CSV table of C-alpha atoms in Angstrom, one decimal:
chain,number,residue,atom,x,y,z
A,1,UNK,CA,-18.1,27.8,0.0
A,2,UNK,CA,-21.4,26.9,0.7
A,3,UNK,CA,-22.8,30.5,0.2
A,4,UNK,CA,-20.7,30.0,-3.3
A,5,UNK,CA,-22.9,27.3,-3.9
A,6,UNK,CA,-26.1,28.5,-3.3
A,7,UNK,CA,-26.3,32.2,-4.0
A,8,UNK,CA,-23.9,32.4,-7.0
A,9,UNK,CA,-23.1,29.4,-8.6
A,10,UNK,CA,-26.8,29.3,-10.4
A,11,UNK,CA,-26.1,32.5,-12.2
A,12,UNK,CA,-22.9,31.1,-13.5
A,13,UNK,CA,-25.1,27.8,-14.3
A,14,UNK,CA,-27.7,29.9,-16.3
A,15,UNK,CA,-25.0,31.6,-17.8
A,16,UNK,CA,-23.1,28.6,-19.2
A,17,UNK,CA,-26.0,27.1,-20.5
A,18,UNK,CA,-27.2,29.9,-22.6
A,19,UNK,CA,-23.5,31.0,-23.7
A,20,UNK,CA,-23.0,27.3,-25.0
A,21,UNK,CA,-26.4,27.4,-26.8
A,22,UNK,CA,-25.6,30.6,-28.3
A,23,UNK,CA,-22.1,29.8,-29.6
A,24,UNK,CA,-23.5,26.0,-31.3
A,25,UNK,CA,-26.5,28.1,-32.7
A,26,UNK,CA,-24.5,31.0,-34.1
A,27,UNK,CA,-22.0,28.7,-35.8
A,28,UNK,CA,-24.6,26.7,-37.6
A,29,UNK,CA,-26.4,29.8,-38.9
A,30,UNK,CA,-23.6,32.5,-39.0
A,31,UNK,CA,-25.4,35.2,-36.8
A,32,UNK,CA,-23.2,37.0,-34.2
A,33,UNK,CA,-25.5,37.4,-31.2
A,34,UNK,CA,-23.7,40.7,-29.9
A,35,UNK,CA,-25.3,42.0,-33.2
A,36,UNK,CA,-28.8,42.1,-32.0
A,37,UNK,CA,-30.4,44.5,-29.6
A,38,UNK,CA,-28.9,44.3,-26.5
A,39,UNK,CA,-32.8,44.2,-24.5
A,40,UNK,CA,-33.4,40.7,-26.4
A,41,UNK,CA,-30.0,39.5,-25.5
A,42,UNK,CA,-30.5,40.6,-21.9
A,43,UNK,CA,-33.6,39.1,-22.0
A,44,UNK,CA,-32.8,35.9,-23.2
A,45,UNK,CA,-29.7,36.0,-19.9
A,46,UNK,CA,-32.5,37.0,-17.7
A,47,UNK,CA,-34.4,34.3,-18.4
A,48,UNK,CA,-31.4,31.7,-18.6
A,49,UNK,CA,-30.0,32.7,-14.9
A,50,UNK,CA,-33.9,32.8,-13.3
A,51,UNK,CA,-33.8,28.8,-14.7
A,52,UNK,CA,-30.3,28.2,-13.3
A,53,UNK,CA,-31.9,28.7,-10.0
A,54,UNK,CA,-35.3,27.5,-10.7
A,55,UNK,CA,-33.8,24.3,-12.0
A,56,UNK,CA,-30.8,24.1,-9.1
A,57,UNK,CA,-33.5,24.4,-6.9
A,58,UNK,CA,-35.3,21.9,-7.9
A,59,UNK,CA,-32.8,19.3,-8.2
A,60,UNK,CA,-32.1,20.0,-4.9
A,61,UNK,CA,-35.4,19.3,-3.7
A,62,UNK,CA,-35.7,16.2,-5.6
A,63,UNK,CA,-32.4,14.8,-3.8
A,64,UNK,CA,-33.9,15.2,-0.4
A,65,UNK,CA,-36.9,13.2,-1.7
A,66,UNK,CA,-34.2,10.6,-3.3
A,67,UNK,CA,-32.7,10.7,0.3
A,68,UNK,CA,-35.9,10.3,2.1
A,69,UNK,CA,-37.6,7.8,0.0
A,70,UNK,CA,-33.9,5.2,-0.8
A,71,UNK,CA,-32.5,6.3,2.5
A,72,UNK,CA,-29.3,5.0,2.9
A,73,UNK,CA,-29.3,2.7,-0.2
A,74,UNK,CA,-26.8,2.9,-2.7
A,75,UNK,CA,-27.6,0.7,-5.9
A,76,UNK,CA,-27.7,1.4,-10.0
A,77,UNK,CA,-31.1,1.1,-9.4
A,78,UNK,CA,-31.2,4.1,-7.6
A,79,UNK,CA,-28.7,5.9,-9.9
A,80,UNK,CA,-30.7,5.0,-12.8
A,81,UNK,CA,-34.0,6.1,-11.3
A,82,UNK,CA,-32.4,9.4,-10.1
A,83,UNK,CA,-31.8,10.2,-13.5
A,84,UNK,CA,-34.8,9.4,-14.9
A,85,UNK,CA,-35.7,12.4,-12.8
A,86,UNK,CA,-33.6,14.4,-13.1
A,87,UNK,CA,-34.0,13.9,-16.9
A,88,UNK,CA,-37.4,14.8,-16.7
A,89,UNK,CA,-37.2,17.6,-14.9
A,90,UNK,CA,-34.8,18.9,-17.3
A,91,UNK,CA,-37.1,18.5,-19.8
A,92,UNK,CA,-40.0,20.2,-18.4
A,93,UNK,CA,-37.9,23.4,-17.4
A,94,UNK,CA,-36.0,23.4,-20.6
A,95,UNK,CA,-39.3,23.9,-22.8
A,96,UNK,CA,-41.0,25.8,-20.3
A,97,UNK,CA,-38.3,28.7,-19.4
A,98,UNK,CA,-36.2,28.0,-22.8
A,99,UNK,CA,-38.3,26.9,-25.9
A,100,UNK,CA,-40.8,30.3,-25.9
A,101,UNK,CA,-37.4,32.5,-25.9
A,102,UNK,CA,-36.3,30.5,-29.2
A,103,UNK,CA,-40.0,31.1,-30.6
A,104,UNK,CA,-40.6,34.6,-30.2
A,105,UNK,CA,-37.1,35.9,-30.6
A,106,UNK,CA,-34.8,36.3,-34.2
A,107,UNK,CA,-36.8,33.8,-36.9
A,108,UNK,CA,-38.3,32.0,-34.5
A,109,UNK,CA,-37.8,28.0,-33.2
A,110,UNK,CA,-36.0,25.9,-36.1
A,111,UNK,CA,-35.1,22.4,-35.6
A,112,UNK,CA,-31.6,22.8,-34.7
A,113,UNK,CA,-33.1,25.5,-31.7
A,114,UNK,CA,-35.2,22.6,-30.5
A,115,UNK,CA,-32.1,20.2,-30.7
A,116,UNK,CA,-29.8,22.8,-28.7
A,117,UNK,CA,-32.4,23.6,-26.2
A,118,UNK,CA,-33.1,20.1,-25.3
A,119,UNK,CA,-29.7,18.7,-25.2
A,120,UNK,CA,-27.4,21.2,-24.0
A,121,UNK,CA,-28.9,21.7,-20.8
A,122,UNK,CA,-29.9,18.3,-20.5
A,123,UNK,CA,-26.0,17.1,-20.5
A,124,UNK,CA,-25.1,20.2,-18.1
A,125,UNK,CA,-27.9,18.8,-15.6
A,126,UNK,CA,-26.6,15.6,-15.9
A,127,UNK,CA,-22.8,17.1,-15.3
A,128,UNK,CA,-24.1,19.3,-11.8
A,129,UNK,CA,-25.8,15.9,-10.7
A,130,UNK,CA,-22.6,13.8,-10.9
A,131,UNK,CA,-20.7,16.1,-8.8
A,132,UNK,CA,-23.5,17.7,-6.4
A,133,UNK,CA,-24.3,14.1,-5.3
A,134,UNK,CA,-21.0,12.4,-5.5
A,135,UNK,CA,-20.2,13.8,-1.4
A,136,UNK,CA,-24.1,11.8,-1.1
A,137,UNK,CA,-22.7,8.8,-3.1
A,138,UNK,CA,-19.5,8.1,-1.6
A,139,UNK,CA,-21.4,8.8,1.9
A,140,UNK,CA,-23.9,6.3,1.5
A,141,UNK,CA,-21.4,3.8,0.1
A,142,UNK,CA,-18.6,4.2,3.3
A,143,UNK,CA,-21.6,4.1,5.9
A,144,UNK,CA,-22.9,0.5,4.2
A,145,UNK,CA,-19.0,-0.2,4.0
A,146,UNK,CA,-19.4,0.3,8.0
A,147,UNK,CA,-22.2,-1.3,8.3
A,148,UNK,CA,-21.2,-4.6,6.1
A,149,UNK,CA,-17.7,-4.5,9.2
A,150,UNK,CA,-19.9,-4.1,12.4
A,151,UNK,CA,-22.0,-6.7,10.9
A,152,UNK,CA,-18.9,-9.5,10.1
A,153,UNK,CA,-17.2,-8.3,13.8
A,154,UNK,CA,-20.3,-8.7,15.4
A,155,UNK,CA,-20.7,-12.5,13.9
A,156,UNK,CA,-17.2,-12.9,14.5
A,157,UNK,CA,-17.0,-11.6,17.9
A,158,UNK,CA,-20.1,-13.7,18.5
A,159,UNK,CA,-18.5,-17.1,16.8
A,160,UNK,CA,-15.0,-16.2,19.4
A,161,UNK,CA,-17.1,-16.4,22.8
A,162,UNK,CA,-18.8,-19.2,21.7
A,163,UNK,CA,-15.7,-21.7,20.7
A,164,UNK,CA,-14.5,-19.7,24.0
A,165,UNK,CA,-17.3,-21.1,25.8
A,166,UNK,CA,-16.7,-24.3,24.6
A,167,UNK,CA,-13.9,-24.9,27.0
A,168,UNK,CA,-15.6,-24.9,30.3
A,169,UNK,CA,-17.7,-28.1,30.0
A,170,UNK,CA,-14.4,-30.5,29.7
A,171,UNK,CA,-12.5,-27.8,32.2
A,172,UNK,CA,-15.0,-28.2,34.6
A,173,UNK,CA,-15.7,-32.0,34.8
A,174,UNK,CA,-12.2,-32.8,35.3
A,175,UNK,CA,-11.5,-30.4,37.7
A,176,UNK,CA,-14.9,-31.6,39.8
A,177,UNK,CA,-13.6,-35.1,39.6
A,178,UNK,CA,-10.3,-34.2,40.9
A,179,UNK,CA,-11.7,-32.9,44.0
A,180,UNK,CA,-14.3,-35.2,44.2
A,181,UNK,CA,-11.7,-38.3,44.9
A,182,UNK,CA,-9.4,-35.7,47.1
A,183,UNK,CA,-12.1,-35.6,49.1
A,184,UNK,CA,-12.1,-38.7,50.3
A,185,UNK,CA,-8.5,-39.0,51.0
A,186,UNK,CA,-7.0,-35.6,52.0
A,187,UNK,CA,-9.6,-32.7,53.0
A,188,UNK,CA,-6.7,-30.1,53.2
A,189,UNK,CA,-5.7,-31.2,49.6
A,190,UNK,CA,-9.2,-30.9,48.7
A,191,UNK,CA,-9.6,-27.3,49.8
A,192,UNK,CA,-6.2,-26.5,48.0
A,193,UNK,CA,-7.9,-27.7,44.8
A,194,UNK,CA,-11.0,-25.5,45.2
A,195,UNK,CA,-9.0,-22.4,45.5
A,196,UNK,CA,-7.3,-23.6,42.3
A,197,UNK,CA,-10.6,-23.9,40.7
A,198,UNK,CA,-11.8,-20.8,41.5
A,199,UNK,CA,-8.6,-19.1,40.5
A,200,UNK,CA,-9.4,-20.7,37.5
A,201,UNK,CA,-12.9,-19.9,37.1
A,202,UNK,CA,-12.4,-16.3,38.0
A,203,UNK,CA,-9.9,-15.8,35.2
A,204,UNK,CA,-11.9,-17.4,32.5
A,205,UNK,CA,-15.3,-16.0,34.1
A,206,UNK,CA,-13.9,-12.1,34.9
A,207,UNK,CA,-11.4,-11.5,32.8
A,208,UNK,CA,-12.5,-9.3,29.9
A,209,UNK,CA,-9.2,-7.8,28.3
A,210,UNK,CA,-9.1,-9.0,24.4
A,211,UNK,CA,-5.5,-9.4,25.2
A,212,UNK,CA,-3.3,-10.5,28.3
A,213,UNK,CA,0.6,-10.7,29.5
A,214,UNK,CA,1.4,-14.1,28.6
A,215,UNK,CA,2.3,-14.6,32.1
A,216,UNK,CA,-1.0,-14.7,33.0
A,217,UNK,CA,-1.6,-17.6,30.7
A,218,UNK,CA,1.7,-18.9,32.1
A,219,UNK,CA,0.2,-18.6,35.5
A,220,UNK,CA,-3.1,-20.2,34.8
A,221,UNK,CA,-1.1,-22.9,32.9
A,222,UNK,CA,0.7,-23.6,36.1
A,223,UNK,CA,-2.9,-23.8,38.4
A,224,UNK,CA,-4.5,-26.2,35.8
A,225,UNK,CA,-1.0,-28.3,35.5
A,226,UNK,CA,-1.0,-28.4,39.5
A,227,UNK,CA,-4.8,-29.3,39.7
A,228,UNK,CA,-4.7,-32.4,37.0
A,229,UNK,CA,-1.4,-33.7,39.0
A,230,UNK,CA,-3.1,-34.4,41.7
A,231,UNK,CA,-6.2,-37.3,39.8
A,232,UNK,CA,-2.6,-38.2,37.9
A,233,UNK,CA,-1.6,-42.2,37.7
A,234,UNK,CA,2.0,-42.2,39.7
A,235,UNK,CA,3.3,-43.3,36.1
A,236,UNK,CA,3.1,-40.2,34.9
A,237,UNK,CA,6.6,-38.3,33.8
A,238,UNK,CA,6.0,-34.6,33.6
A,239,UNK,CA,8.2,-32.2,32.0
A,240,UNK,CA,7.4,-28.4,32.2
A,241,UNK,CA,9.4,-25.5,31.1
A,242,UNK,CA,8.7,-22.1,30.7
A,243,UNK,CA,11.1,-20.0,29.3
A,244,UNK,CA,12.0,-16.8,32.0
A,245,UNK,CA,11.8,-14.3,29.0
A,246,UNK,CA,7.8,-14.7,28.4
A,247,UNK,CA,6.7,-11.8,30.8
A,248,UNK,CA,4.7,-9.3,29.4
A,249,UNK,CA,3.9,-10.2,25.7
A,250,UNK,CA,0.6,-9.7,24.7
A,251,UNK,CA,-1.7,-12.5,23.7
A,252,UNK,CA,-5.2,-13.8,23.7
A,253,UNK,CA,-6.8,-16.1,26.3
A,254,UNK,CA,-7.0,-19.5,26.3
A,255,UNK,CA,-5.1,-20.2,23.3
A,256,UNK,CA,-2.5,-22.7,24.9
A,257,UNK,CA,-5.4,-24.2,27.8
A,258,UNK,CA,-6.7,-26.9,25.0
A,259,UNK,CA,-3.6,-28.4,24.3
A,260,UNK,CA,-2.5,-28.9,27.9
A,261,UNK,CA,-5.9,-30.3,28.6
A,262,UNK,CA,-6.0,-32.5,25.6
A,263,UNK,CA,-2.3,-34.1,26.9
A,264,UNK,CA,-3.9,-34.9,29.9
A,265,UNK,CA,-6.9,-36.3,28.4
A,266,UNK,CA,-5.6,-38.9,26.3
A,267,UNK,CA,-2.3,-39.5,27.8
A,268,UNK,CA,-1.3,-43.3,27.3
A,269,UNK,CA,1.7,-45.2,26.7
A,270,UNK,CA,4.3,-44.6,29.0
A,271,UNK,CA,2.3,-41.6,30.0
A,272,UNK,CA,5.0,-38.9,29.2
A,273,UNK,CA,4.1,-35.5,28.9
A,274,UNK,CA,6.8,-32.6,28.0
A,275,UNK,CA,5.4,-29.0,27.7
A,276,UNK,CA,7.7,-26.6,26.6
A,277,UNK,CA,7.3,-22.7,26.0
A,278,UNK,CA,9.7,-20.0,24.4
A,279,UNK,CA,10.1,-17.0,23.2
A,280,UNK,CA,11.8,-16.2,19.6
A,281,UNK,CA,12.1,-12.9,18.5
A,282,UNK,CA,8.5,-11.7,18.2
A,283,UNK,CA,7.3,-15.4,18.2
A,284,UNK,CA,5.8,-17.7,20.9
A,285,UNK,CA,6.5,-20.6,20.7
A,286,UNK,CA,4.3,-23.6,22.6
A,287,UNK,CA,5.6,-27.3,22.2
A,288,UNK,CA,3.8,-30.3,24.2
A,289,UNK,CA,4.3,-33.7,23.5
A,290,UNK,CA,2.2,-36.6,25.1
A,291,UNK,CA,2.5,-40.5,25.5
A,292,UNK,CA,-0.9,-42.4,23.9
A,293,UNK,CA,-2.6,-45.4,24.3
A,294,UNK,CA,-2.3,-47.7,21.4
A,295,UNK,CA,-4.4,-47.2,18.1
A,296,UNK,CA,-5.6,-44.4,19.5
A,297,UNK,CA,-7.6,-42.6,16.0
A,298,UNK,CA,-6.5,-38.7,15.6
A,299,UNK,CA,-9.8,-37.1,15.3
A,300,UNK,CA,-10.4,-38.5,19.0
A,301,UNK,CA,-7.1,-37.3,20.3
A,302,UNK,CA,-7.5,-33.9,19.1
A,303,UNK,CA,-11.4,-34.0,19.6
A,304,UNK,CA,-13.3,-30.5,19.3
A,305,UNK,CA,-11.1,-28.1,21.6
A,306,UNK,CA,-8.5,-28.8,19.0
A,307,UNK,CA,-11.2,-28.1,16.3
A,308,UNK,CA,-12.2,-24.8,18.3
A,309,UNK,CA,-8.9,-23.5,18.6
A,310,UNK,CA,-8.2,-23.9,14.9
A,311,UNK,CA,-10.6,-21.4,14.5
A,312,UNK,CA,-9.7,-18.8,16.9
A,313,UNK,CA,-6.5,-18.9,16.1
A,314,UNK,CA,-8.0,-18.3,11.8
A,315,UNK,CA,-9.8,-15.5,13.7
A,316,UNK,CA,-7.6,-13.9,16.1
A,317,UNK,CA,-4.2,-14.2,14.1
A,318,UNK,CA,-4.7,-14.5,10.5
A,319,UNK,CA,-1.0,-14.9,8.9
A,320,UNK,CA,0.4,-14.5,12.0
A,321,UNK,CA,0.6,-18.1,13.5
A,322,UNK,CA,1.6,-21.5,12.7
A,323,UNK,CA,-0.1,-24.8,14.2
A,324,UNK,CA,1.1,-28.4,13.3
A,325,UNK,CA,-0.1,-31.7,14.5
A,326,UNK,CA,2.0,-34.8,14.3
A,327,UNK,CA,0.6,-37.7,15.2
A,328,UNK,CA,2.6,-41.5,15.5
A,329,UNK,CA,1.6,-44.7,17.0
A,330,UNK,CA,3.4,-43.6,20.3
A,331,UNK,CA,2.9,-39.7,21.1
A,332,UNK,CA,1.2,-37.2,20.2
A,333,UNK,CA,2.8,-33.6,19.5
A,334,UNK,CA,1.5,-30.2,18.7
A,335,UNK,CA,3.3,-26.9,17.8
A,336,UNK,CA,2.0,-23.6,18.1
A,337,UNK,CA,3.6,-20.5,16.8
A,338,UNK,CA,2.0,-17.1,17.3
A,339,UNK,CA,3.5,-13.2,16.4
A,340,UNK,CA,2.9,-11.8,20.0
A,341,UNK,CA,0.4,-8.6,20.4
């Protein structure tokens, strides 16, 4: 095809051009062209197919100077500029190769020969651009449609390991204060609560998958629950349940973590706390309820790891989850539904 393209499809340019000049011209002024000597008619083709590739050539070289100066842009501008030049070039070649054959053949260049020779292959230069540098067009626009992606993941992607980020801080001075005060009373306990920590550390530090078994979450649900029992008043009435089903459903990190360590945070009342987890059809679905103190204002009791996961959840499954808060002047209860991986 490409052989097509280059080494024949100039000839049949030339061709067409003349052929269409010759059939407007001989309708307005009644000659038949096959009439005349068949030199000056082969003469006239000669001429017409050496400026099919003259011209094809140098369209081609100005797109590789369109390419090299623009690049990769793809704007009307460009378009519009592009054929400006192209336009001009058409014009040049057109009275150079086209206009002496009109003046020194039949009776000479008339008005309607100038018209004909400036317009027909003018509009036929205009048709080979559209479709020779449509591929180049529709290139350039899917590469800055690539581009425009990488760029919003990248911001994304950047925006995720932030909020991510975001729960260590809280995470961390809790858990340090829990061993802190174990340390003074059980050492053994102590060192139990370390290896909890760094359990938990190493899943949140090493653990690079976009997507884990929700048992693992389970799992590092359990070590956090374990860890905060321990700094726990002795009024505390904990209720965990996770249903048997969850196992190997995919999900992303961290989702559930602020919530459990929110309900720990600002449990009050008659500190009650009721965490419950199951699956439905495709659905997760995470429930915890928790006792606060009285007159306790919402924005502090979620705080910003609820604020943070609002957005990773927006991020991470757009149309595909459902969180609502309820809030009364006793507890505090959250739902979180997500369409598992």
């Amino acid at each position: 095809m490409k052989k097509f393209w280059k080494y024949y499809f100039p000839t049949i340019y030339g061709l067409l051009i003349y052929f269409t000049i010759r059939l407007l011209l001989d309708t307005v002024t009644g000659m038949k062209f096959w009439h005349r000597p068949w030199q000056q008619n082969c003469f006239e083709i000669f001429v017409s197919v050496l400026m099919g590739y003259v011209f094809i050539g140098v369209q081609h070289c100005l797109y590789k100077y369109f390419d090299a100066k623009w690049q990769k842009e793809l704007s009307y501008k460009r378009v519009l500029k592009e054929f400006g030049y192209v336009f001009l070039a058409s014009f040049i070649f057109q009275n150079i190769f086209i206009m002496p054959v009109a003046i020194f053949t039949d009776d000479g260049a008339q008005w309607y020969d100038v018209v004909d020779v400036n317009i027909i292959p003018t509009l036929y230069a205009f048709i080979y651009y559209g479709i020779s540098r449509s591929n180049t067009f529709l290139e350039a626009y899917v590469n800055n449609r690539l581009q425009l992606e990488k760029v919003v993941s990248d911001q994304l992607q950047a925006e995720l390991k932030f909020l991510k980020s975001q729960l260590h801080p809280h995470f961390i001075f809790n858990a340090l204060n829990t061993i802190y005060f174990q340390m003074d009373e059980d050492v053994s306990a102590a060192k139990r609560s370390v290896e909890r920590f760094s359990e938990l550390l190493r899943y949140q530090l090493y653990d690079q998958e976009q997507t884990v078994p929700v048992r693992r979450e389970i799992q590092y649900l359990e070590s956090f629950i374990s860890l905060q029992k321990v700094r726990a008043s002795e009024k505390l009435s904990l209720k965990v349940e996770f249903d048997s089903l969850l196992n190997d459903q995919q999900v992303y990190p961290l989702l559930f973590f602020p919530l459990v360590e929110n309900a720990f945070k600002y449990v009050g009342g008659d500190y009650k706390i009721c965490i419950k987890t199951l699956l439905q059809d495709d659905h997760i679905v995470f429930q915890i309820k928790n006792d606060i103190p009285d007159s306790i204002p919402l924005e502090r009791v979620g705080g910003i790891g609820l604020e943070n996961l609002r957005r990773r959840l927006e991020l991470l499954y757009r149309d595909k989850h459902t969180f609502n808060i309820n809030k009364t002047d006793k507890d505090f209860t959250v739902e979180l539904i997500i369409k598992t991986a």
